[in-house]
Every structure is written in structure tokens, then in C-alpha cells.
Coordinates of C-alpha atoms and ligand atoms in Angstrom, one line a residue:
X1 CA 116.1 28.4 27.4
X2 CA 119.0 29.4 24.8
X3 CA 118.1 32.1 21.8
X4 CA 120.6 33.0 19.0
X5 CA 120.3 35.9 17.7
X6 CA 121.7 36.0 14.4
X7 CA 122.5 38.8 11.5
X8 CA 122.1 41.7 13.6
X9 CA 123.6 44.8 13.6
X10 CA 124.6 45.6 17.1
X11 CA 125.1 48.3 18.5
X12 CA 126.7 49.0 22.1
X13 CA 127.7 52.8 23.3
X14 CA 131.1 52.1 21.7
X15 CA 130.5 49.6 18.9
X16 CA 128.3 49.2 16.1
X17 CA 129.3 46.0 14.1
X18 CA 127.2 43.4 12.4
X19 CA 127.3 39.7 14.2
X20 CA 125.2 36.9 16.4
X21 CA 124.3 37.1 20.3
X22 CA 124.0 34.0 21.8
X23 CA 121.9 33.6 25.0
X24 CA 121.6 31.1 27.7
X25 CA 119.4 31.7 30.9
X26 CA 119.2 34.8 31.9
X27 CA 122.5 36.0 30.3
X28 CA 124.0 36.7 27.0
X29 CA 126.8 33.9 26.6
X30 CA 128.6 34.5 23.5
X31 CA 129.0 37.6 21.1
X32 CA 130.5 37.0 17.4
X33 CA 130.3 36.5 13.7
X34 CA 128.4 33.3 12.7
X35 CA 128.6 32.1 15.8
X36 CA 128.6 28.2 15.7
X37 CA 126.0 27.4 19.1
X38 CA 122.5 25.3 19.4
X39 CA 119.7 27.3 20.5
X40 CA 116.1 26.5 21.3
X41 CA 115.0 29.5 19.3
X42 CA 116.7 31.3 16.4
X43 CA 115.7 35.1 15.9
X44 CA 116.7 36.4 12.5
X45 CA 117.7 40.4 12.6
X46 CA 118.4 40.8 9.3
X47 CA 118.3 44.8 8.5
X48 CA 117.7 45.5 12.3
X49 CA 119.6 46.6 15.3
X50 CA 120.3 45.3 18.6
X51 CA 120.9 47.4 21.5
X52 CA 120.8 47.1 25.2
X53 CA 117.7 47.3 26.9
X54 CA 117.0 51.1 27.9
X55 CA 116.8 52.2 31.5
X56 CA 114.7 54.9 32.4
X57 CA 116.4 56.8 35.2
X58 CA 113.3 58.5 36.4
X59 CA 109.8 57.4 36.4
X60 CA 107.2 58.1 38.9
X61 CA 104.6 55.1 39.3
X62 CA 101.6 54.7 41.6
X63 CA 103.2 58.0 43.2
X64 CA 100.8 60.1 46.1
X65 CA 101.4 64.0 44.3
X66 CA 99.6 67.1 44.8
X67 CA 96.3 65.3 45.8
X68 CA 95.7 62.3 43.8
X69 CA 98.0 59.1 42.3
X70 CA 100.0 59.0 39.0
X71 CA 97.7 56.9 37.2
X72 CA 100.5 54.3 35.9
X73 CA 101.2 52.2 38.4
X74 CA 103.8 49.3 38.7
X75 CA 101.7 46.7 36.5
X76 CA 100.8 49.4 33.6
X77 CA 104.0 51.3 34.0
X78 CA 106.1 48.3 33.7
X79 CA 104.3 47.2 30.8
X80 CA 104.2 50.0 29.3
X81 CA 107.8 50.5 29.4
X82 CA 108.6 46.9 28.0
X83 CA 106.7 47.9 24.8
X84 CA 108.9 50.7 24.2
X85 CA 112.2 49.0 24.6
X86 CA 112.8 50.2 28.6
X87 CA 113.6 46.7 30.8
X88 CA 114.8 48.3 33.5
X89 CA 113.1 51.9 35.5
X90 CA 114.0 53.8 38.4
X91 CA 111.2 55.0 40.9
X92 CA 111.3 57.6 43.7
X93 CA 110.7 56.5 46.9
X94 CA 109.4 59.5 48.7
X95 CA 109.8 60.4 52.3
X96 CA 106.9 61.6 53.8
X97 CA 107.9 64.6 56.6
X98 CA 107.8 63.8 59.9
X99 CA 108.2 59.9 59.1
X100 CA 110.9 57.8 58.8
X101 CA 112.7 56.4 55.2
X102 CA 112.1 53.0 56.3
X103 CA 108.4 53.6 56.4
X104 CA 108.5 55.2 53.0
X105 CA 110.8 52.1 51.8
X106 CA 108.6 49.4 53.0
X107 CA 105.5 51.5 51.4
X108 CA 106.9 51.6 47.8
X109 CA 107.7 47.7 48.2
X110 CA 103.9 47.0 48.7
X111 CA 103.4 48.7 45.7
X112 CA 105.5 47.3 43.5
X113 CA 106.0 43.9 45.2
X114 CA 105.0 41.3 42.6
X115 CA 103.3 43.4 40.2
X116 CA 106.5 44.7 38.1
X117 CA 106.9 43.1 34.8
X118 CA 110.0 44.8 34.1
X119 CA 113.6 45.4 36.6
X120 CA 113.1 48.1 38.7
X121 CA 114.9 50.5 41.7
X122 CA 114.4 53.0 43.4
X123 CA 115.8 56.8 44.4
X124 CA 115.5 57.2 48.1
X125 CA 113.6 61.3 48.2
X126 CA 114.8 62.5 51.5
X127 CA 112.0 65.1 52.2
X128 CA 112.8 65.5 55.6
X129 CA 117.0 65.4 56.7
X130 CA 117.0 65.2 60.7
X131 CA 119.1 63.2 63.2
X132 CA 116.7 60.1 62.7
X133 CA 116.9 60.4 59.0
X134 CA 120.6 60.3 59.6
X135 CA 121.0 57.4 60.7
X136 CA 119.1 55.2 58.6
X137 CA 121.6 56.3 55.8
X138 CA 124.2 53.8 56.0
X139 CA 121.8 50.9 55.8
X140 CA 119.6 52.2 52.9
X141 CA 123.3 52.3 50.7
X142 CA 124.5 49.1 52.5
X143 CA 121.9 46.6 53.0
X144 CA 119.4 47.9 50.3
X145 CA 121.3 48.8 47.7
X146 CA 119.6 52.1 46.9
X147 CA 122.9 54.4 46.3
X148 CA 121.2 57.7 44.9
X149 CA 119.3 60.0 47.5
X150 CA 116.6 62.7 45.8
X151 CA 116.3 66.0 46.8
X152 CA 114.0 68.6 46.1
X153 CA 114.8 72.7 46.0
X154 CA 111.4 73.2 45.1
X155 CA 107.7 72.1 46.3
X156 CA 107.5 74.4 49.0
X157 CA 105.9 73.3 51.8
X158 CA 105.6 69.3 50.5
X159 CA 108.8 68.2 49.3
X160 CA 111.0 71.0 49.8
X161 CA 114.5 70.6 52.0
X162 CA 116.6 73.8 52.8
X163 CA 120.1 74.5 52.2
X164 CA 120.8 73.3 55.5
X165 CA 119.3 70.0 55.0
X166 CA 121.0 69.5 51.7
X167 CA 124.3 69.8 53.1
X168 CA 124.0 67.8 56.0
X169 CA 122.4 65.3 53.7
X170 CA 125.5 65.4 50.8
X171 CA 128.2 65.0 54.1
X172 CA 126.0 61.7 55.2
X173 CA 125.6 60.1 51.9
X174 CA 129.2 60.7 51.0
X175 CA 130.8 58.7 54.0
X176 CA 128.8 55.4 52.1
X177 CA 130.0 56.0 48.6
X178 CA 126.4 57.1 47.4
X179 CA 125.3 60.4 45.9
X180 CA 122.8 63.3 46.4
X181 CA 120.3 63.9 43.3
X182 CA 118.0 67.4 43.0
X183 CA 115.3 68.7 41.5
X184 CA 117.0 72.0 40.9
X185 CA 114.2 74.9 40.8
X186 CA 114.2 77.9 43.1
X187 CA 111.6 77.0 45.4
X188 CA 111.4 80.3 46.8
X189 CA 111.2 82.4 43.7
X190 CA 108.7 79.9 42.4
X191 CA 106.1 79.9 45.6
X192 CA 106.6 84.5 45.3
X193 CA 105.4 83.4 41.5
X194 CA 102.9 81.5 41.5
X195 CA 100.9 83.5 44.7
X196 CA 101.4 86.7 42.1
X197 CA 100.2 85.1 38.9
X198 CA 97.1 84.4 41.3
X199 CA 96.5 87.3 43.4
X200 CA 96.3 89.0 39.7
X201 CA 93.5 86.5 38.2
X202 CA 96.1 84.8 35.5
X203 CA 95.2 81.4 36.6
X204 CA 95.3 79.1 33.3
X205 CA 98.3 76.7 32.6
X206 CA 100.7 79.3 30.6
X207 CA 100.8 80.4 34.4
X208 CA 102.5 77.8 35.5
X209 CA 104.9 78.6 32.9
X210 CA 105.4 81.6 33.4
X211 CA 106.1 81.1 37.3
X212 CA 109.1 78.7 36.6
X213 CA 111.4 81.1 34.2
X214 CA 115.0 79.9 33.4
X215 CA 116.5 81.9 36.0
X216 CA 114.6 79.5 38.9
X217 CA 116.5 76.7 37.2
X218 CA 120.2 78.1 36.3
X219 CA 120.3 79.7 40.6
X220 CA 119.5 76.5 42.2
X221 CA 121.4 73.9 39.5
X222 CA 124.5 76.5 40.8
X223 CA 123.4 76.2 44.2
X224 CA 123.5 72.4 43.5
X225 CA 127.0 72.5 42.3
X226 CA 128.5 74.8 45.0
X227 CA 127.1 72.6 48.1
X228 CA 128.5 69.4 46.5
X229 CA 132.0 71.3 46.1
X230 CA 131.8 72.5 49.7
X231 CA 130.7 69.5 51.2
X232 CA 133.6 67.7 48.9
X233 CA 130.9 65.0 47.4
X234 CA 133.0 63.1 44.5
X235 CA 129.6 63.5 42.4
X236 CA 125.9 64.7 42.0
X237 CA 123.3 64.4 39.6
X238 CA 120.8 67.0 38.4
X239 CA 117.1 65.3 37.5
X240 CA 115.2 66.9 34.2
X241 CA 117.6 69.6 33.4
X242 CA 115.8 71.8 30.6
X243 CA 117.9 75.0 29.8
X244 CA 120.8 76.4 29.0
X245 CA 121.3 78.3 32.1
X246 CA 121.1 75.6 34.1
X247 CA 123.9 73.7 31.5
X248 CA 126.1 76.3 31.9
X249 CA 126.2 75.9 35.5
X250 CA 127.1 72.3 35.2
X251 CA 129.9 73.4 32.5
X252 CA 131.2 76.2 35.7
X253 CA 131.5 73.1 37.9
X254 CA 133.5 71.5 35.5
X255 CA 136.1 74.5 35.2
X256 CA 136.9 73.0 39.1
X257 CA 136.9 69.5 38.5
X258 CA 133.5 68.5 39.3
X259 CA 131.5 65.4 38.8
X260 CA 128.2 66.8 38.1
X261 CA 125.8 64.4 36.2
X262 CA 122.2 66.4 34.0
X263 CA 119.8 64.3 32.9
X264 CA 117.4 65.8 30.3
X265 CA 113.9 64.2 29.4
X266 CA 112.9 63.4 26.2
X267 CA 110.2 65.6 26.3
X268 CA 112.5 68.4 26.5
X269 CA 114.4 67.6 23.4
X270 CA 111.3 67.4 21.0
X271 CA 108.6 69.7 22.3
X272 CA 108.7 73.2 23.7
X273 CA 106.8 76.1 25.4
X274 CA 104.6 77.4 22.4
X275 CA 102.7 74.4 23.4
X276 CA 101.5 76.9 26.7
X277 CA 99.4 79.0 24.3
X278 CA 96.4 76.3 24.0
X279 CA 94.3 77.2 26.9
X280 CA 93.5 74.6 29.4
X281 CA 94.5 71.6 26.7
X282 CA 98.4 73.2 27.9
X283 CA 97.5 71.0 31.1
X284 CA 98.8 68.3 29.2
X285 CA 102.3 69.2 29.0
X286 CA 102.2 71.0 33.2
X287 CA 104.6 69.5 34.3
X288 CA 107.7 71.3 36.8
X289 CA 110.5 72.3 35.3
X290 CA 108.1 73.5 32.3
X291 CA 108.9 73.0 28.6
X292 CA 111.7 75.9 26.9
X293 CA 112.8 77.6 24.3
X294 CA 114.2 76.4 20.8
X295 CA 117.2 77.7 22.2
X296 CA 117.4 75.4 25.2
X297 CA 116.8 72.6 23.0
X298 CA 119.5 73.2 21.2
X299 CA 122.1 73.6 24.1
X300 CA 120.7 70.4 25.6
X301 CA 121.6 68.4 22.4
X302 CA 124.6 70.2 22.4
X303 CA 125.0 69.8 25.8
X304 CA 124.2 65.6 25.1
X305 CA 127.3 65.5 22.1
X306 CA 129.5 67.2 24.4
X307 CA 129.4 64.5 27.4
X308 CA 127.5 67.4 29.5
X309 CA 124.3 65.9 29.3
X310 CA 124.8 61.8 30.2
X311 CA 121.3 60.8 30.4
X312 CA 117.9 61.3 29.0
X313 CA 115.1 60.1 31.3
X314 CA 111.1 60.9 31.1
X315 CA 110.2 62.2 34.6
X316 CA 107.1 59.7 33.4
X317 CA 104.3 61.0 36.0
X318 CA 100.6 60.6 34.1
X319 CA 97.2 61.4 35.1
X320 CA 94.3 60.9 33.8
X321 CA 92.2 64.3 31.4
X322 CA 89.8 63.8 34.9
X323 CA 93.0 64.5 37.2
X324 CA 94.2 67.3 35.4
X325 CA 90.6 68.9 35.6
X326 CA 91.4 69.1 39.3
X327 CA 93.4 72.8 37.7
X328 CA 90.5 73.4 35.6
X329 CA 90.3 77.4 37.7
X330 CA 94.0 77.6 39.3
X331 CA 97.0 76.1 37.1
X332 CA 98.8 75.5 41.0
X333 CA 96.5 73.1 41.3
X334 CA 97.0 70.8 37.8
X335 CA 99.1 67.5 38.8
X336 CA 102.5 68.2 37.7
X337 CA 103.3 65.4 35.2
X338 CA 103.5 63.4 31.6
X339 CA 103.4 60.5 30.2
X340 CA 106.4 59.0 28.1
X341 CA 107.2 55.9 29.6
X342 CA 106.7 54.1 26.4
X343 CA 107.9 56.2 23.5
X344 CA 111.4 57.8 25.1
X345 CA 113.7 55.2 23.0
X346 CA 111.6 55.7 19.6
X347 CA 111.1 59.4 19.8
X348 CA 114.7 59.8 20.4
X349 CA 115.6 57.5 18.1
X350 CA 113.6 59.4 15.4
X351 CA 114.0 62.8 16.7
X352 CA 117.6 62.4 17.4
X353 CA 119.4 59.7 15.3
X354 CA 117.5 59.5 12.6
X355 CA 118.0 63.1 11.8
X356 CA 121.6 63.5 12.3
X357 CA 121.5 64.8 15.5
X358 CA 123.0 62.1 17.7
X359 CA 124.7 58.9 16.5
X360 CA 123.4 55.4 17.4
X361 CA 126.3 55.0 20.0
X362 CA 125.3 58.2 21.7
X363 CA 121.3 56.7 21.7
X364 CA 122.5 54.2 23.5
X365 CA 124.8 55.4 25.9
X366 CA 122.2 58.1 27.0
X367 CA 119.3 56.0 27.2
X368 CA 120.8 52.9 28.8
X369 CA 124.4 52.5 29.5
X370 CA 125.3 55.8 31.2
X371 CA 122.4 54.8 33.7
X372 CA 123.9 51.5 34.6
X373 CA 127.3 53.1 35.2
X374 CA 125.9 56.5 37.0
X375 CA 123.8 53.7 39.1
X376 CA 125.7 51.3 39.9
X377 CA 124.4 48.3 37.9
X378 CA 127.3 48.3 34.7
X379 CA 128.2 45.9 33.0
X380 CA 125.4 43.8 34.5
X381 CA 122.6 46.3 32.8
X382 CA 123.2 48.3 30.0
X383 CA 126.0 46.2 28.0
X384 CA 126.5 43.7 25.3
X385 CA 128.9 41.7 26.9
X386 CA 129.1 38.2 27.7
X387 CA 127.9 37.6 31.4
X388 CA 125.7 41.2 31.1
X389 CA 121.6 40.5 31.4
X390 CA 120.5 39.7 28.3
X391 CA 118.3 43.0 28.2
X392 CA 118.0 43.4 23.9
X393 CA 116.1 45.6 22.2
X394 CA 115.5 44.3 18.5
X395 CA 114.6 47.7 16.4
X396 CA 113.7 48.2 12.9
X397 CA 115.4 51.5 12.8
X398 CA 112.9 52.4 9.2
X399 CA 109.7 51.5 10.3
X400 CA 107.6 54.4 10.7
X401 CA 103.9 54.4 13.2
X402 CA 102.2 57.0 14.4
X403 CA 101.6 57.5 18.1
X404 CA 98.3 57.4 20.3
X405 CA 96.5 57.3 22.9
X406 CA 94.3 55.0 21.2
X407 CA 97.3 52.3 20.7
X408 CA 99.8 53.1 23.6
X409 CA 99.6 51.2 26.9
X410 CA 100.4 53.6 29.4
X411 CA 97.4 54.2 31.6
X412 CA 96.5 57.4 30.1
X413 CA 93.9 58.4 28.0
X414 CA 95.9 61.1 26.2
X415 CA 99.7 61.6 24.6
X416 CA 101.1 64.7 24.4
X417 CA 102.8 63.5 21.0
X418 CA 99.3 62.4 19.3
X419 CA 99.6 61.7 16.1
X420 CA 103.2 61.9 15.4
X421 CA 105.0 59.9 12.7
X422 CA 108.2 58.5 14.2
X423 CA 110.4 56.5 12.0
X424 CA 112.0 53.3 14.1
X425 CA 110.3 50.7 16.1
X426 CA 111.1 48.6 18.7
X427 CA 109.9 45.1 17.1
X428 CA 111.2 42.3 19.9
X429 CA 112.5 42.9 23.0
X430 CA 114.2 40.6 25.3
X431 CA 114.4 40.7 29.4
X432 CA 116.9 38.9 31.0
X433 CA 116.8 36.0 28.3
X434 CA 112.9 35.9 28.1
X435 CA 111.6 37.0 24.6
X436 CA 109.0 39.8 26.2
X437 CA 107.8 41.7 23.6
X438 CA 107.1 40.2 20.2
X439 CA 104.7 40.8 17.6
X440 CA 102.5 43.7 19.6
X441 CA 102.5 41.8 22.4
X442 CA 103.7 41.0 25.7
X443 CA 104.6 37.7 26.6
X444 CA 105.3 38.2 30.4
X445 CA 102.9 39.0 33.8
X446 CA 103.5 41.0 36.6
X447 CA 105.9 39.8 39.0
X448 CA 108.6 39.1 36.5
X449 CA 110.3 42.1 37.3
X450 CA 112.8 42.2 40.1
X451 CA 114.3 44.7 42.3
X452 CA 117.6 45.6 41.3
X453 CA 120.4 45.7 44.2
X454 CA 122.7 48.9 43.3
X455 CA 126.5 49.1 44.2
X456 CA 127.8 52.7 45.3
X457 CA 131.1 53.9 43.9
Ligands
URP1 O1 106.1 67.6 36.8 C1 106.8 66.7 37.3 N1 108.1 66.7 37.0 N2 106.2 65.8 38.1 C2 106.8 64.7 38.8 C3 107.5 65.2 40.0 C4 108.9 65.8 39.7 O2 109.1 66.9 40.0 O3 109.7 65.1 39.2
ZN2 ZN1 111.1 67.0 39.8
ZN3 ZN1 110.2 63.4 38.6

């Protein structure tokens, strides 16, 4: 099949230029100014953008968590993510203690196996770092192309590694060109929190709040950044920074020459803690690290203009009103996790480029381009570039709509933006060549997604 794109304004993380795309296959073929080519289908873009398809960094689908299943799972997540402009995701794979990563590998692959709709990866969470975890290493980078291994510094008791396992983990990973991620929360300081707040009856969401200040996030993000420099790892990548402490520890590990790599979450940017004074409706928005200050919104868009912050993700993790009732009497117990999947490239669009606060180069470089380079996948994903996946979002950057949980598709029966007015809409999105989204609707099944082979660098 060949597509022409024609009249569109497109714009790449350096370029923003009117012209026509031209698409053969999978791939784009030709990029120009009335380009002169015979396609099967025309697509007029008149008055709308073209950007790469995003890539969501961080999504958690179908995932076992804190005693029940994140209620997306590949077939609705994927979908899901398609209608908002995302073609490509990035799940965690996580080790279960005492078991190999193998076993956790070939575990995620029966669940996404064939029901994707959109490209997909994964993370590798090493929950457990030991001498058989060692060795399985090499192959994970090598034969199956997963390059970036999680960590967590929090989860006590679940997820958790020590600082031990971390840096045997980051002196293992390194020798293969691939990278050590965290989840950079005091887990300590947390679990001494969390057992106060409930030895002393608080026990509603603003809790769980409360039990993750700033300070829990600026020790181990510095923590973070001084085992990579002592263990000499060329790079590392925070998940779901929120604050300003914890940016200002990434801007230390600069003042040495480091490579450390935040990603933010749109939720992050928009929305912040005043939305823990609710009652139990604040379940909605539990989620670990918890929403912040005004002030830490503002240092994480600052933190996005200065190169800082390269990426911003969703940490998309849903359940169901009935899940979070599991935390109805103890907040500990409320499924950490929100839903965004579908709306991270309009709200920051709206929130962000629309008014003034990032340009439409920057939009695309953190939601899709900085991923495919961080990852490994550039200039494959996240260009416009003849030979690159023709992964296009077409967007009306004008349109307003108003988001629900009555119109989204994300298997959730809540948003924790209801009724919001955004202005810009993704109107047709295309996945490697395939016209996908059109119209409200999607024009592909399950199984059209594929796994995505990373390179380490
Ligand atoms: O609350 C969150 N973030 N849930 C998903 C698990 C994680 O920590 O990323
Ligand atoms: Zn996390
Ligand atoms: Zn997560």
C-alpha cells in the first residue's frame, strides 16, 4: 500500500516546515514539497500537523501489583494508546523473587503475544540480583534486545533491591552496553511512614501522601546518581521523576559529567497534590511517587526546556473504582496506579504547547524521539526520515473535546482529568504505513503490534 500525505505541516524534534510524506510499505519513502509520487490513498492535512508517532516509555499492562491486575491489558492498552497518538509502549517485565528473568520473560510474552495492536518492548525489573540472575544478563541485552534493566528503591518487601544489589546489577549491565533504570523513592523512610500514619489511625489516601514527602525522592534519585558514578556506568535513567529535589540531584550529577536521563509523567505536569484533600475519591490519583507541589511543576517544565528532563511518560497502571475499594480502610492497601495511556500527547499538547510553555519541537522530542534514541530504536521509531517506520500522528492542533470516562477506551471506568477541555486532537494516525486510527475509529486488531528488538549503546 502507498499513502501521500500532502499539505502538512510537519513537525520533527528539529524541524517544523510545511511539505508531503510519501509512504510505501511499512516505511516513509520520500519527504518534500509537492512531492510528484502515485499513491493508493491521498490524505489531505491541510491546517494540521504531522509528527512522529509517540512512544510511551513506561506503561504497566496486564501487570500482577499489590494484589490484583492493572486492568488494561495488552488488547485494551494497546488500543487505547493508538487512539491517542502513542504507536509504540514500553512495558515492565517484572522478576518475581526467587525466580529466574527468563521465567518472568517468557510470562510477559504469553501476555502480550498476539494481542498487541500497537509496537511494544519491554524493561527487564530485576527484583532479585543474585549469581543466577547474573548470568542471564548478557543474553537478555544480546539475543533479546531488551537494553534497559528496572530497579526499584522502594516496595519494601515486593520489589525492593538493596544497595548492594544495585551495584552489582549496574557493573553487569554495563559490560553489555545496556543501562540500569530506578524507581527512586526511599524505601526505608517510606515503610517507617506508612506503619506511623497507621499505628496513629490516619488511614485515608492523603496518607499515602503524606508517607512519600520530597525528601524520599531527592535521597534515593542522589543515591541513584552516586552508584552509577561509582560503578562508572556511561548512563542511567530515573522513571517518574516529580520534584525538584530529585531534579536537582540529576543537575549535581551533571556538575561531574554524568549521563543521567528523568523522565516525568504527564500527570505530573498538569495535576498536583491539592487533589489529596477529597477523601477516598483521592484514591484516584494513589499512585507512588504521589502528585507535588505547584513548585515542582514548575521546576519539571523548567527542568523539560533545559534538556534535564528528556522524556515524559505515563507510568499508565489502571484499576478499576472496585480495585481501588480494596484501600477503602488502609490507603497502603489502594493499588498504586493511573490511567493516561490515551490522553499523554493531547494533554501535553494543550497543557504544554498550546500555552507557551514548550514549543512543538520540544512535544515531540519528549514524547517520542528522545525514547527512540534513550532506547535504542532511533531513527527507526521516532523520526521523519525516509527509511524511519512510518509511525504519523495527524493532529488538528485547534480542535478542542472534552475528556471522559464515558468516551475514552482505556479499560477504566473513571479519568482522573474528567471533564477537561483540551484544545488539539489526534484526528489520523498511521502505524507502520497502516492508516490505524481514522474517523474515531480503529482500523486494526490485536496482533498487529510487534515486539520491538532494542540495540544497546
Ligand atoms: O503508582 C505507580 N507508579 N504504579 C505502578 C508501579 C510503579 O511504581 O511504577
Ligand atoms: Zn515506579
Ligand atoms: Zn511504573
Amino acid at each position: 500500500m502507498s499513502i501521500i500525505i500532502k499539505n502538512a505541516q510537519i513537525i520533527s524534534a528539529t524541524d517544523n516546515f510545511t511539505g508531503d510524506i510519501f509512504i510505501e510499505g511499512e516505511t516513509i519513502s520520500a519527504i518534500g514539497k509537492n512531492l510528484n509520487a502515485k499513491a493508493e490513498k491521498i490524505i489531505d492535512a491541510k491546517g494540521l500537523m504531522v509528527f512522529p508517532g509517540g512512544i510511551d516509555p513506561h506503561v504497566h499492562l496486564d501487570m500482577p501489583f499489590m494484589g490484583t491486575y492493572s486492568s488494561d491489558n495488552y488488547e485494551t492498552g494497546t488500543r487505547a494508546a493508538l487512539f491517542g497518538g502513542t504507536t509504540m509502549v514500553i512495558d515492565f517485565v517484572l522478576q518475581t523473587q526467587g525466580k529466574s528473568l527468563r521465567s518472568a520473560l517468557d510470562e510477559w510474552n504469553g501476555r502480550s503475544k498476539g494481542n498487541a495492536l500497537c509496537d511494544y518492548s519491554y524493561h527487564m525489573a530485576v527484583t532479585d540480583f543474585n549469581e543466577h540472575t547474573q548470568k542471564e544478563i548478557k543474553d537478555i541485552i544480546e539475543k533479546d534486545g531488551i537494553t534497559s534493566f528496572k530497579t526499584f528503591m522502594a516496595y519494601k518487601g515486593a520489589l525492593m533491591v538493596d544497595d548492594r544489589q544495585m551495584v552489582g546489577l549496574m557493573n553487569e549491565v554495563k559490560k553489555y552496553g545496556g543501562f540500569v533504570t530506578t524507581h527512586a523513592t526511599n524505601g526505608d523512610m517510606i515503610d517507617y511512614l506508612v506503619a506511623k500514619h497507621k499505628a496513629e489511625g490516619k488511614l485515608s489516601p492523603l496518607y499515602h501522601y503524606l508517607s512519600q514527602p520530597e525528601i524520599t525522592e531527592a535521597e534515593a534519585s542522589g543515591r541513584f546518581t552516586d552508584l552509577l558514578n561509582q560503578t562508572g556506568s556511561k548512563k542511567g535513567y530515573i522513571v517518574h521523576m516529580t520534584c525538584e529535589g530529585a531534579l536537582n540531584r540529576i543537575r549535581e550529577a551533571t556538575f561531574r559529567n554524568q549521563q543521567v536521563y528523568a523522565e516525568t509523567c504527564i500527570q505530573y505536569l498538569v495535576i498536583d497534590a491539592s487533589l489529596y484533600d477529597k477523601g477516598f475519591e483521592s484514591a484516584k490519583w494513589v499512585m507512588s511517587p504521589p502528585l507535588r507541589e505547584k513548585k515542582d511543576q514548575e521546576a519539571l517544565w523548567a527542568g523539560i526546556n533545559q534538556g534535564l528532563v528528556q522524556l515524559v511518560a505515563t507510568d499508565h497502571c489502571p484499576f478499576m473504582w472496585k480495585q481501588k475499594l480494596m484501600g477503602e480502610n488502609d490507603f497502603s492497601k489502594i493499588p498504586n496506579g493511573h490511567p493516561a495511556i490515551e490522553h499523554r500527547m493531547e494533554l501535553l499538547f494543550s497543557e504544554g504547547v498550546n500555552k507557551g510553555r514548550i514549543s512543538a519541537n520540544k512535544f515531540v522530542e519528549v514524547t517520542s524521539t528522545n525514547a527512540a534514541k534513550i532506547f535504542g530504536m532511533f531513527p527507526k521509531k521516532g523520526s521523519i526520515a525516509p527509511g524511519a517506520d512510518a509511525d504519523l500522528v495527524i493532529f488538528d492542533p485547534k480542535e478542542k473535546h472534552i475528556v471522559s470516562a464515558k468516551t475514552h477506551h482505556m479499560n477504566v471506568d473513571y479519568s482522573g482529568y474528567e471533564g477537561w477541555e483540551l484544545t488539539g486532537k489526534v484526528k489520523t494516525v498511521l502505524h507502520r504505513g497502516k492508516v490505524v486510527i481514522e474517523n474515531n475509529h480503529c482500523f486494526v486488531n490485536k496482533g498487529y503490534g510487534e515486539f520491538v528488538k532494542r540495540s544497546a549503546n
